[in-house]
Structures are given as C-alpha cells and as structure tokens.
Coordinates of C-alpha atoms in Angstrom, one line a residue:
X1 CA 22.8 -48.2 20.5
X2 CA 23.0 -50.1 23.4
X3 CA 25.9 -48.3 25.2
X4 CA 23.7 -44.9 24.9
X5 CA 21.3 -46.5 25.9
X6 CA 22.5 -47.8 29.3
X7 CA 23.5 -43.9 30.1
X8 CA 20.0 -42.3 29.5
X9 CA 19.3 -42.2 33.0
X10 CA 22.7 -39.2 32.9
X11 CA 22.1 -38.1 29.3
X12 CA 18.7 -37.3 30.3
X13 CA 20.4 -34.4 32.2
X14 CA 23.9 -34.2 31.5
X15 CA 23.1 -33.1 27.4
X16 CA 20.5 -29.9 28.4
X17 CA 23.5 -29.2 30.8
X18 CA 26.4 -28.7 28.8
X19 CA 24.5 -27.6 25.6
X20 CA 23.6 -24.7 27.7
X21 CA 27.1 -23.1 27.4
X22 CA 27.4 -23.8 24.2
X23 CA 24.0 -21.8 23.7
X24 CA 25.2 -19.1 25.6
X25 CA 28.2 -18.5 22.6
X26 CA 25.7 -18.5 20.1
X27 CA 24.4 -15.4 18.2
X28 CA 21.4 -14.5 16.9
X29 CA 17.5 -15.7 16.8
X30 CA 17.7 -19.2 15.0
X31 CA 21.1 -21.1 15.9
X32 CA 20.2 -20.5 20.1
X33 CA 16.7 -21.5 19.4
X34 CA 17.1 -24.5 16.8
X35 CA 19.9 -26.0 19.5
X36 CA 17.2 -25.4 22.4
X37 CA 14.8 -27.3 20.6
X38 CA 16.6 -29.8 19.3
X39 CA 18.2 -30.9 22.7
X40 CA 14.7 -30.5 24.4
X41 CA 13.7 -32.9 21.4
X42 CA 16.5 -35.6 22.5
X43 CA 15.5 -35.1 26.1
X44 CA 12.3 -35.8 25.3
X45 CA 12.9 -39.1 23.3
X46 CA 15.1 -40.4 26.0
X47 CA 12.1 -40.0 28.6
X48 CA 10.3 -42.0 26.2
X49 CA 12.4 -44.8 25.8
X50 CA 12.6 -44.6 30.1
X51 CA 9.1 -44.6 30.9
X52 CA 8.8 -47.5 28.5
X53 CA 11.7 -49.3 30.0
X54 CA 10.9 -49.0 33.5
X55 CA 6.9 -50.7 32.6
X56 CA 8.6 -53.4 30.7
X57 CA 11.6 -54.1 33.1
X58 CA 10.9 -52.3 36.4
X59 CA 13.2 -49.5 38.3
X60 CA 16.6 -48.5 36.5
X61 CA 19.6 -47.8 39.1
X62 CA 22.4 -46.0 37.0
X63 CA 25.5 -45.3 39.5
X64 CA 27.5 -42.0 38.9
X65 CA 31.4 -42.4 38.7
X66 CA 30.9 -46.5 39.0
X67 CA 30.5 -45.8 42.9
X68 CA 27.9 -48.0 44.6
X69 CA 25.0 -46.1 46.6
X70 CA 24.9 -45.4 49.1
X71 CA 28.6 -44.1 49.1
X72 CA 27.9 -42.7 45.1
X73 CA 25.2 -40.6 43.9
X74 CA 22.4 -42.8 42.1
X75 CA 20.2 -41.7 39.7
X76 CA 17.1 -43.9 39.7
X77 CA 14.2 -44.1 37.3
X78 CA 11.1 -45.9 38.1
X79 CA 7.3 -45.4 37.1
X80 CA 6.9 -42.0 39.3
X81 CA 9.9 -39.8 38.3
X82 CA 9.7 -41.6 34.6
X83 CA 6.2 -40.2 34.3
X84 CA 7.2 -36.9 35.6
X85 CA 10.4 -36.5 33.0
X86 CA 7.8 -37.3 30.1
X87 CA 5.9 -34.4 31.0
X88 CA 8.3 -31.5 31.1
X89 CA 10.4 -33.1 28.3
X90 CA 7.4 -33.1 26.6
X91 CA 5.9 -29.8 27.5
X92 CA 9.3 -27.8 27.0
X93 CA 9.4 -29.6 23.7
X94 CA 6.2 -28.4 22.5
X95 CA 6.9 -24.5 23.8
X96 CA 10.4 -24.4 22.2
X97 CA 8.6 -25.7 19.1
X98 CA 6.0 -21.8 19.5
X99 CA 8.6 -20.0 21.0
X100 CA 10.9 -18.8 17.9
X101 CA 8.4 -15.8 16.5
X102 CA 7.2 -15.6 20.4
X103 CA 10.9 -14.7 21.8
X104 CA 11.9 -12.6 18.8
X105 CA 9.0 -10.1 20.0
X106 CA 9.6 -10.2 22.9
X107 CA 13.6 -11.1 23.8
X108 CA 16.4 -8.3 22.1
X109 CA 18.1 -10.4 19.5
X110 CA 21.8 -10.2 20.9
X111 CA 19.6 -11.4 24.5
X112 CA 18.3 -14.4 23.2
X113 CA 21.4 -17.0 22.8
X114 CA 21.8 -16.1 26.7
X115 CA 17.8 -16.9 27.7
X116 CA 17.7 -20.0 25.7
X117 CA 20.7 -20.9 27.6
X118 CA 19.3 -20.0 31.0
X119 CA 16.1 -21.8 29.5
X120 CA 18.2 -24.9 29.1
X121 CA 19.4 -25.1 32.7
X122 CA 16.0 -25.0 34.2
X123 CA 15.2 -27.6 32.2
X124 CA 18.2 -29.5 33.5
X125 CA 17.2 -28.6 37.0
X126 CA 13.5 -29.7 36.6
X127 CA 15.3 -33.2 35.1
X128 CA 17.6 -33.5 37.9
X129 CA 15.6 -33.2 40.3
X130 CA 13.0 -35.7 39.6
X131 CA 15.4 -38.6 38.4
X132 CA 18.1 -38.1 41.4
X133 CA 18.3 -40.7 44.2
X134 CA 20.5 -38.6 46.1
X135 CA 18.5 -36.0 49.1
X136 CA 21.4 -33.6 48.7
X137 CA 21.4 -33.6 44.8
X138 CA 17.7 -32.7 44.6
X139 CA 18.5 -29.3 46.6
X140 CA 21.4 -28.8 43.8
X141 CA 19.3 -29.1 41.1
X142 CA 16.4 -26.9 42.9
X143 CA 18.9 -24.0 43.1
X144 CA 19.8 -24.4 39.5
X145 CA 16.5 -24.8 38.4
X146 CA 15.0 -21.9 40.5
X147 CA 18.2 -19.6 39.6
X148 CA 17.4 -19.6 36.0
X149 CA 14.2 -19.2 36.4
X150 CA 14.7 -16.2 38.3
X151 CA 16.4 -14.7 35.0
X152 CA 14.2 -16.1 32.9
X153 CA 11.0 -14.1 34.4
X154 CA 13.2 -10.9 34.6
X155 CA 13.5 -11.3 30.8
X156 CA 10.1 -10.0 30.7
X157 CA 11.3 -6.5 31.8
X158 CA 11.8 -5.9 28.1
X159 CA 7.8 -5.5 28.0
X160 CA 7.1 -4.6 31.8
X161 CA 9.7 -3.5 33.9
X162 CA 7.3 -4.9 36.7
X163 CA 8.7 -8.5 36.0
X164 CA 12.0 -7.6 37.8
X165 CA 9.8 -6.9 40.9
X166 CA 8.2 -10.4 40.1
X167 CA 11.6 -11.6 39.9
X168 CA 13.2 -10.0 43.1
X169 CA 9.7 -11.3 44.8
X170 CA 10.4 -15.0 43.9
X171 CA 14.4 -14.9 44.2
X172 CA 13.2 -14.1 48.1
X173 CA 10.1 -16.4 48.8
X174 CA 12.4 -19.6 46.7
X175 CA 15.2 -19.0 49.1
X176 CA 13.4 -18.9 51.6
X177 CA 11.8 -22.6 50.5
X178 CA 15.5 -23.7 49.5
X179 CA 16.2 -22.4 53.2
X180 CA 13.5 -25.0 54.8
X181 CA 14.5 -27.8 52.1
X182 CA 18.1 -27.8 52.8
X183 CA 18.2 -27.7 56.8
X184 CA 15.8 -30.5 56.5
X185 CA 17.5 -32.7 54.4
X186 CA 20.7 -31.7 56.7
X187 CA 18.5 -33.0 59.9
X188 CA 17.9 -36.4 57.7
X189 CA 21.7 -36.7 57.5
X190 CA 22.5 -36.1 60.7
X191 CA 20.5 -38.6 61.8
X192 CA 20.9 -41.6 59.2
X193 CA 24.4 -40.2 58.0
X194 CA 22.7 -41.1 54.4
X195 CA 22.2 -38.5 51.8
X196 CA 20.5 -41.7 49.2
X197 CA 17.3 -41.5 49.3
X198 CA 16.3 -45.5 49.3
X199 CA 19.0 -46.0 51.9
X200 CA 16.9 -42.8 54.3
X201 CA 14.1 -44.6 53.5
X202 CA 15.3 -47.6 55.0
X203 CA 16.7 -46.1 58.1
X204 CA 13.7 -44.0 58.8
X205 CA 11.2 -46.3 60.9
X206 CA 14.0 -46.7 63.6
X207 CA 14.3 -43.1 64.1
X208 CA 11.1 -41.8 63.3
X209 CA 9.8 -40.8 66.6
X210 CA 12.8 -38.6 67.2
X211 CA 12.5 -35.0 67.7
X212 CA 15.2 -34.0 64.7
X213 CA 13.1 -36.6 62.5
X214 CA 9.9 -34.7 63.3
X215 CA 11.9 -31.5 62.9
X216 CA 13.0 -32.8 59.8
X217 CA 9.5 -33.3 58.2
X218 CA 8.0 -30.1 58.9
X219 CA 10.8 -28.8 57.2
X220 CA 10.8 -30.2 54.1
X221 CA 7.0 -30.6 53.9
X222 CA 7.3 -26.3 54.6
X223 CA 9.6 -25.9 52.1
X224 CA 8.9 -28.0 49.2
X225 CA 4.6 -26.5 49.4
X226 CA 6.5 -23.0 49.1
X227 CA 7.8 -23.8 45.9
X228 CA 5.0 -25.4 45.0
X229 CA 2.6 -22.1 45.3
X230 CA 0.5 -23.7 47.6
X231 CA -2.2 -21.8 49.1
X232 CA -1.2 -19.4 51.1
X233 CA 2.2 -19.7 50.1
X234 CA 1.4 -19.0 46.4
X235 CA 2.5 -14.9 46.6
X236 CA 5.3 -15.4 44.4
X237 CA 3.3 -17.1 41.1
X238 CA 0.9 -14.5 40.2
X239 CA 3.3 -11.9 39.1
X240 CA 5.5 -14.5 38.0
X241 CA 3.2 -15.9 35.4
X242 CA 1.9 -12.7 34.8
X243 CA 5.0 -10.5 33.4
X244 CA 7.5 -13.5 32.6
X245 CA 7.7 -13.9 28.9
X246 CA 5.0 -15.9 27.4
X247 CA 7.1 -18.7 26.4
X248 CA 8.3 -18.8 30.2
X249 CA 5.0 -18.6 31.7
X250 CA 3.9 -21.3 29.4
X251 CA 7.0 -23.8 30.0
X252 CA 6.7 -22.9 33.9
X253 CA 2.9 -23.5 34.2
X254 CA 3.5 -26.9 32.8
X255 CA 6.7 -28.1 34.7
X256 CA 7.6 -26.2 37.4
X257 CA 4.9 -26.4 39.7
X258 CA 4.7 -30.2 38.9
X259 CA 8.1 -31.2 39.7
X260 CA 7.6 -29.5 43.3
X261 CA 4.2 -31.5 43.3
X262 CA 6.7 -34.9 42.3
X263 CA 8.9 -33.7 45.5
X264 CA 6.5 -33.6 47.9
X265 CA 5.0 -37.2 47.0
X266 CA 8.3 -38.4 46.8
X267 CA 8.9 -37.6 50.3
X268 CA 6.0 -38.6 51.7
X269 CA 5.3 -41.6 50.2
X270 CA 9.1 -43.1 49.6
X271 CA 11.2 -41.3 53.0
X272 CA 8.6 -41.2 55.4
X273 CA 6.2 -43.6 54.0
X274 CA 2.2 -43.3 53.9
X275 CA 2.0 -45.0 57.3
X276 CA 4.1 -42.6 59.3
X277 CA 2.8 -39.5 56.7
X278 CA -0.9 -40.0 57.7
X279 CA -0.9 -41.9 60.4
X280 CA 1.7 -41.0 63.3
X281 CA 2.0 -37.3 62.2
X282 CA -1.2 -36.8 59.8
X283 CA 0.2 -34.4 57.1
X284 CA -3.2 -34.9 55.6
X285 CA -4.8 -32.5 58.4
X286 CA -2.7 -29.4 57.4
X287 CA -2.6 -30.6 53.7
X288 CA -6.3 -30.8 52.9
X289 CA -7.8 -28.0 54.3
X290 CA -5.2 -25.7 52.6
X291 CA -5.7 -27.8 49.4
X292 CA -9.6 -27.1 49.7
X293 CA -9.2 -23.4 50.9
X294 CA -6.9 -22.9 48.2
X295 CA -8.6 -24.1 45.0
X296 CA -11.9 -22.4 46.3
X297 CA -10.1 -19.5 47.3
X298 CA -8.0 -18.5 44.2
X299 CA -10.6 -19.8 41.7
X300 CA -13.0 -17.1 42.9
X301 CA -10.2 -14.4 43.4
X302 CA -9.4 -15.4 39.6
X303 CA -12.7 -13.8 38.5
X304 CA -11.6 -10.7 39.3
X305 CA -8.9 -10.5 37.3
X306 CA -8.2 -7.7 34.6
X307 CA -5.1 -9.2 32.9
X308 CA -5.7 -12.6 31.5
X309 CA -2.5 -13.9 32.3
X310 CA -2.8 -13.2 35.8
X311 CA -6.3 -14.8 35.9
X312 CA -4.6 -18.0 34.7
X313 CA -2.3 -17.3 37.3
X314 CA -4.5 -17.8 40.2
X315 CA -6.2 -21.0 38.1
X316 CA -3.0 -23.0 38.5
X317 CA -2.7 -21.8 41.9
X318 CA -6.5 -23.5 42.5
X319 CA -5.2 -26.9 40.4
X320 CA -2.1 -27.2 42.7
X321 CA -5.3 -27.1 44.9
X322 CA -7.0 -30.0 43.3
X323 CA -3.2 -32.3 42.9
X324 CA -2.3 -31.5 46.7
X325 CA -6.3 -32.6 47.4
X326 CA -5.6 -36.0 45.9
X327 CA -2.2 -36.2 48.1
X328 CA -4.0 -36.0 51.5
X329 CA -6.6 -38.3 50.5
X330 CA -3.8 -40.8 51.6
X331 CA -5.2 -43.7 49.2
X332 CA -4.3 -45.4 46.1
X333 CA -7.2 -43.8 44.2
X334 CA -6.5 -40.6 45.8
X335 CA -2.9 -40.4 44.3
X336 CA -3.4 -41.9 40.9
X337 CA -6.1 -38.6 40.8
X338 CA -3.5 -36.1 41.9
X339 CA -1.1 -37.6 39.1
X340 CA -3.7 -37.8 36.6
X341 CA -4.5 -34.4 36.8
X342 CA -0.6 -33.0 37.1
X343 CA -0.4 -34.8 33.6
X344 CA -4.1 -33.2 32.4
X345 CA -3.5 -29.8 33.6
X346 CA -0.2 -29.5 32.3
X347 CA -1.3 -30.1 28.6
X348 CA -4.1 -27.5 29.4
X349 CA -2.6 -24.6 31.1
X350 CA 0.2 -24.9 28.4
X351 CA -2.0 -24.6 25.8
X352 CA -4.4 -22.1 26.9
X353 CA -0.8 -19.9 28.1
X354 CA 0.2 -20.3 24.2
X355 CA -2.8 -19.2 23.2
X356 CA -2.8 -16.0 25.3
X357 CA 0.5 -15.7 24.1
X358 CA -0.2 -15.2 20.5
X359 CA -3.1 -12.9 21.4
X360 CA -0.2 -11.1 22.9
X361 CA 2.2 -11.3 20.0
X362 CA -1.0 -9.6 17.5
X363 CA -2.3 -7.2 20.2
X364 CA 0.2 -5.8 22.7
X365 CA -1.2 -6.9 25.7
X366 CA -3.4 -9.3 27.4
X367 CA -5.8 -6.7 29.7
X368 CA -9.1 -8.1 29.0
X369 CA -9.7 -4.8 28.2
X370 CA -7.4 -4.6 25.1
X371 CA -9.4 -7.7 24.3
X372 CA -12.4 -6.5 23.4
X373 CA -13.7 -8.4 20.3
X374 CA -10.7 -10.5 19.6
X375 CA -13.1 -13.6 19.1
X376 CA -13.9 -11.5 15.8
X377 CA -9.8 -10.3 15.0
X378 CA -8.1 -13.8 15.6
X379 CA -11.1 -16.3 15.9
X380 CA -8.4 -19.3 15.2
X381 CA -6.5 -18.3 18.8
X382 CA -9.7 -17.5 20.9
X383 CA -11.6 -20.8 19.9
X384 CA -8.7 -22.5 21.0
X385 CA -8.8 -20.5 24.2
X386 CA -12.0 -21.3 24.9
X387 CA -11.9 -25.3 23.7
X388 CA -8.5 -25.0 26.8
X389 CA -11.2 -23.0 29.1
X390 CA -13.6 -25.8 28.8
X391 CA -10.7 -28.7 30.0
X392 CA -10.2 -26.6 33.4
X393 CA -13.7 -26.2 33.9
X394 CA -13.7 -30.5 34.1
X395 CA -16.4 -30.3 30.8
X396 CA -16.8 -34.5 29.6
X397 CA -14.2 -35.3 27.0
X398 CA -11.5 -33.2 28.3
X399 CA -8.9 -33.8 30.7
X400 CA -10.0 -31.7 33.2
X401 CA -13.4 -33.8 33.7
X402 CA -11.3 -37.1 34.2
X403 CA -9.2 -35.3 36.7
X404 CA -12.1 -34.8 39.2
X405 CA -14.0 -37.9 38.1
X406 CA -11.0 -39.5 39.6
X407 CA -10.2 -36.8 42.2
X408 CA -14.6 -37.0 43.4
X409 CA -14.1 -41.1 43.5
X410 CA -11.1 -41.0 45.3
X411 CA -13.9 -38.6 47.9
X412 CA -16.1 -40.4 48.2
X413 CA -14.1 -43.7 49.2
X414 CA -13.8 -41.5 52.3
X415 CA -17.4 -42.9 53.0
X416 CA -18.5 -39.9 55.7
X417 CA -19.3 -36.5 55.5
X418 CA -15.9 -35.6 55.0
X419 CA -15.9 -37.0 51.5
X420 CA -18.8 -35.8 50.2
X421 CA -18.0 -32.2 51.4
X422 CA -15.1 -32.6 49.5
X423 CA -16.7 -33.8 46.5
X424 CA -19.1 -30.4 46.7
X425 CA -16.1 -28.2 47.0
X426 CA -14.8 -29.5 44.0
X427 CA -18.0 -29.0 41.7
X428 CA -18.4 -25.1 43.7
X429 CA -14.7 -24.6 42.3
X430 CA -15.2 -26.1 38.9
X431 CA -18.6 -23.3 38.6
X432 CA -16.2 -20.6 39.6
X433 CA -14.1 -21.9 37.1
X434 CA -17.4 -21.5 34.3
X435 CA -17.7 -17.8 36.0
X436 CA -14.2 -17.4 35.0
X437 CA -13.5 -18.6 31.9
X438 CA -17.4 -17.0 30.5
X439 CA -15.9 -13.7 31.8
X440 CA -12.9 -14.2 29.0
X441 CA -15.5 -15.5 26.4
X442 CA -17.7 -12.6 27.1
X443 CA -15.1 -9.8 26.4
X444 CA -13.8 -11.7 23.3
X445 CA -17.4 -12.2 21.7
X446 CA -19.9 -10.4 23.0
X447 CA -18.4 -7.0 22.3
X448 CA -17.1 -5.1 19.6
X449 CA -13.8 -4.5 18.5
X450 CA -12.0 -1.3 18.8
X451 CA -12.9 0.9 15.6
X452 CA -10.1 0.1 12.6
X453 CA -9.0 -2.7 14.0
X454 CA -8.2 -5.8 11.9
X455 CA -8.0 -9.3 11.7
X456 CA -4.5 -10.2 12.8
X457 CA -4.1 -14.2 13.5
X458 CA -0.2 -15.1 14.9
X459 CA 2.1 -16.7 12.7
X460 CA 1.4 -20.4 12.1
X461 CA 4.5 -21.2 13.9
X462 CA 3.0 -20.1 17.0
X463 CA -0.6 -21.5 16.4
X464 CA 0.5 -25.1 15.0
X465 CA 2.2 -25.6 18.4
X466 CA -0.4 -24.1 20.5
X467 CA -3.5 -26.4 19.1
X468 CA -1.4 -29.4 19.4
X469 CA -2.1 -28.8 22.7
X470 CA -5.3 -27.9 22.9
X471 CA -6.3 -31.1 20.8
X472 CA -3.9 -32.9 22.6
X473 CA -6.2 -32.2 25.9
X474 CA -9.3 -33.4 24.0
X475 CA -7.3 -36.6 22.7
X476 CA -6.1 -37.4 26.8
X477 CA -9.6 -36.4 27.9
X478 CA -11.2 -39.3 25.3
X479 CA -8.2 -42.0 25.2
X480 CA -7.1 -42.1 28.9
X481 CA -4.5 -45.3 28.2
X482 CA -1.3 -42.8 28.8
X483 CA -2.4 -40.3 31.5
X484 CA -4.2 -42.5 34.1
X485 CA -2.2 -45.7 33.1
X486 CA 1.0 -44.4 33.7
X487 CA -0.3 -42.4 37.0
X488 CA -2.1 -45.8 38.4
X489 CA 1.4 -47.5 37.4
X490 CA 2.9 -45.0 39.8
X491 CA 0.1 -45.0 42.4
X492 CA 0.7 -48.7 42.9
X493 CA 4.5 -48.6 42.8
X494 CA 4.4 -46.0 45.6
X495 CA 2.3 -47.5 47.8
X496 CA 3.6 -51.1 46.8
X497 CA 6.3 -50.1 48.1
X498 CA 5.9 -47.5 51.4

C-alpha cells in the first residue's frame, strides 16, 4: 500500500489516461460506462487520501522519470490544487454515477464507448492541469482537456444539431485563449529559461519590471479569463451548456470553469505573487469591474431566458462573477471567499444541471415552455430544482448564502465606499437571481400541464445521484468544516507563501 501510495500524485492522472483507450475498444452501454465510473471512483479516492496528506504533512513533490526539477517535470500537490482535484474527482464521480439512463437517451449505443472515452481525457486534463508544477505541462493538459471537450459538446448534435455550432464556436474562442496562454508562458521562459513553476516563481522579482515580463502577464491573465467565461469573454458557454449533453453540461459546470478559476490564482498569487499582482501592475483594476459588470450583467440577461439550460448558463457565467470578485479583493478573506464559493457553486450548479437533466430525459426538452406544470408531472425533480434555486440565490443554510457572507466580509474589510458598493452589488445580483429562479418556479407550479399529460418521474438512477447533490449543498451550507476549512487552508498557504 505504501508504494501506490507514494505515486498518487501520477496515478491521479496517469489511470483516467490510459483507461481512456481501453474505453474507446469497448462496446456497448454498460462496460464503457461501469469503467468510466469506476476509474472516476479511484480518481476520486486518491484526491482524498491527497488533500488529507498534504493537511497532515504539508506540500508533496513527486518527480517524473526520477529527474530533479527544475531539469524534470514535478508534479506538486499542496492545499490549493489538492482542494481543487477533490472537487472535479468528486463532481465527475457523482455525474458518471446519473449518467448511465442519461447517455443511453441521448448518446447512439455503438457512440457511447467513444464519449466515455473522450469523457475520460477531459477528466485527465482537468487533473493535470491543476496538480502539474511544470508552466509548459499545464498548456498540454489545457489542449487535452479543451479538445475533448470540444467532442464532447458536439455529442449533443444527436438532439440539436445546433451543438456543433456550439462546438465550432468554442474550438475557435479556446484556441484563441490556448493562443494567449502558450506565448505567455513562452515569454516566461525566455526570460527565466525555467518552465517549473516554483523555480519562475523564484526568478520572477529580478525581472519583473521588464517589458517581456509585463508582456508576459497580460498574456496569460488574457488568456486563462477566456477560458474561464469571464465576462465579456463568456460567448462561448452559453451554447455550450445549452446543447452539450446533459451529462456534459453538468460535469463542465462543476469542473471546467473551476480549474480555469485554480489557473488564474495560481499565477497570480504563486508566479507573480500578490505584491507585484496588485500592487506594481494592479490586476485587481481590470479584474473587479469586469467581475461586478459580469455577475450583474448576465444575472439579469438570465431572466430572459426561454431554455432553462441556457438560463443556467448565464447563472454560472454571473458566479465566475462572484469567484473572480473575491480574486481582486487581493486579501486573505477575499480569496478564502472566491474558493469557498468555487467549492459551493460547484455542488449546486451540478445538481440543479442534473435535475434539468432528468426533466429532459421525461419531457423532450427544457423550453420553459414545454415545462408548463411539471411541478405537478415530476414533483420529486422540480422540488429538487427549486431547493438548488434557493443555494444560488445565497438563501441561509445553503451554500450559496456562505459564499457571499464570506464574499460581503471580505467587502467590507475594504473599509470605503468601494466596499460597500460592492457589497450592494452583490445583494442587487442575488434579487436578480430570486427574479430568475421564481420565473422557473412560476412555469412549473403555477400553470397547468398540457392536457393528457402524465406523471413521468426519471429513473431512480438518475434522481438518487441528482439529490445527493442537492442535499449535499444543504449539508455544506449547515456544516462548513470541509468547504471553508480547506479553502482558508489554501488562502493562507498562498499568501504564506507569495
């Protein structure tokens, strides 16, 4: 046991890797699936027995091919990254687990050993990108993450043959973020001739008032806030939620988003450190008005949506609103809030995605006009909806509420007018979110149901899955020892550190 586990820091990413070819051979709806879930299963156990490690011991260095960084690649684990493989281990766990009765609808049977394999390498590039130590690396696992996601959301032409278009739309926007990523971390090596991160970080304050250096940070900042869907670079997320599969837009709302989220702190806080970040060059005075703009913005362009999943759609792009907020707040308190709440919102949004996905798999389709009544045809699924609704609206005892308790404290430590203007736009968003979600609960209750229609519930496999989330929320929103502990474990470390 002890030899395994001195390689979890590779097995974390090497066994989703190579089980993806071997899922690619496989036929049929259950073997591709039950291997899927399985590995996702071991993944997430082996992020467990990391996050725990790193609290009880501190950072873990693992060196690839026994070569010493900064000459080998390193992967490293310490309380940020370990936090971040938890959650998309754990998120892609709990989707595979709905996903068998969702991806038979919805994926051609002879398709489906090839998407749980494209499945599998996004899953590999989501791991390897936040437990890397290596600059170069990171942009090897973005392309592999964002190339199977491209698939992935063009698996949803089966349904709508508009989710190519969605696909097409993010292969070009991604490359064009890949594009900003890559010549920046090519500007970092030409100037420390050092593609490890920790060994960058160490040559940075000697060059950090060059021009390539400054080049260097607009670049990555640019390109990592373009996969992350920030506002106004967020065009390529609505359709891609919208027509992926629901399984995909369910797995990508919880992970993707977040890992881009983990890059951009990553940067700032362990390359360019908070000092140089917000004080020589200020990223928090482009950051934090988009951040505001943005979750003001989308949450009231989100009440005008007629497909529910694209309504959900422009909610995450508002809560990458509320996690880029805490960023720029440049404080301790200020990123344990932006953590807190990639954590909260990604056990939300995954639920309330499943949940929309089995109204999917009973009705067709997720116009809130096909949804008239369906409070009265699947009453398990909608209440569920609406207990998820009430977690982004920031309602006490959900997640979302200790997401912008912490997000307003971190405000108001501002002490001006600055800080409490933020803390307003915060509570405007979170009515717009209440306008939002009441226009979802006023479709499904408060009008009737087409004539002859039954009640038609989704399998159990599906609902199981999708209120272990949902209560899941409730249980993070009430017993806060996991979410905030590990985030103000990673705050600290961060800034312990910069």
């Amino acid at each position: 046991m002890a030899f395994w586990s001195a390689h979890y820091p590779i097995l974390v990413v090497v066994i989703p890797l190579l089980s993806a070819a071997v899922c690619a051979l496989l036929k049929g709806k259950s073997l591709p699936w039950a291997l899927t879930t399985i590995i996702s299963a071991i993944s997430f156990l082996i992020s467990i027995q990391l996050i725990l490690a790193v609290n009880a011991t501190g950072p873990i260095s693992y060196e690839l091919g026994s070569w010493a960084p900064p000459w080998g690649i390193e992967y490293l684990v310490d309380p940020l990254n370990a936090f971040l493989l938890l959650i998309i281990s754990g998120i892609s766990t709990g989707v595979l687990l709905y996903a068998r009765e969702s991806i038979t609808s919805e994926i051609p049977e002879k398709q489906q050993g090839l998407f749980y394999a494209a499945y599998l390498l996004a899953l590999t590039g989501m791991m390897g990108i936040c437990i890397t130590g290596d600059a170069f690396n990171i942009f090897v696992f973005l392309e592999i993450m964002s190339l199977s996601s491209y698939v992935l959301i063009a698996a949803g032409a089966q349904n709508d043959r508009r989710a190519l278009t969605a696909a097409y739309q993010y292969l070009i926007i991604g490359t064009v973020g890949a594009t900003f990523f890559l010549i920046g971390v090519g500007l970092l090596y030409v100037m420390t001739g050092t593609l490890n991160i920790a060994d960058i970080a160490s040559r940075f304050s000697d060059i950090e008032d060059t021009r390539p250096i400054r080049a260097a940070v607009g670049f990555l900042v640019v390109g990592i806030v373009i996969k992350l869907a920030l506002f106004p670079f967020h065009i390529w997320l609505p359709n891609g939620y919208t027509y992926a599969p629901s399984v995909v837009t369910a797995f990508f709302a919880g992970t993707a988003t977040k890992v881009s989220v983990y890059l951009l702190i990553r940067f700032i806080y362990t390359v360019f450190g908070g000092d140089y970040s917000f004080g020589i060059i200020d990223l928090a005075d482009i950051l934090l008005p988009l951040a505001v703009i943005g979750f003001l913005s989308m949450s009231a362009v989100a009440i005008f949506q007629k497909n529910l999943k694209r309504l959900l759609a422009y909610s995450s792009v508002a809560q990458l609103g509320y996690m880029v907020l805490g960023i720029s707040l440049a404080s301790e308190s200020g990123l344990t809030a932006s953590l807190v709440h990639v954590f909260n919102h990604a056990i939300v949004k995954t639920g309330l995605f499943l949940s929309v996905g089995c109204m999917f798999y009973a009705v067709g389709s997720v116009y809130l006009k096909d949804l008239e009544g369906i409070g009265q045809r699947m009453p398990i699924t909608t209440f569920g909806f609406v207990l998820g609704g009430l977690g982004l609206i920031g309602v006490p005892l959900t997640p979302g509420f200790i997401s912008k308790w912490f997000l307003i404290l971190a405000a108001l430590e501002k002490g001006s007018y600055l800080g409490y203007a933020l803390v307003v736009a915060v509570l405007i968003s979170s009515l717009l979110a209440v306008i939002y979600i009441w226009r979802v609960v006023e479709v499904a209750y408060f009008r009737s149901p087409p004539e002859g229609s039954e009640k038609a519930e989704a399998p159990m496999s599906m609902l199981i899955p999708c209120w272990i989330f949902i209560l899941g929320s409730f249980y993070f929103g009430i017993d806060t020892t996991i979410n905030v502990g590990f985030a103000e474990a990673a705050a600290t470390f961060l800034l312990g550190g910069s």
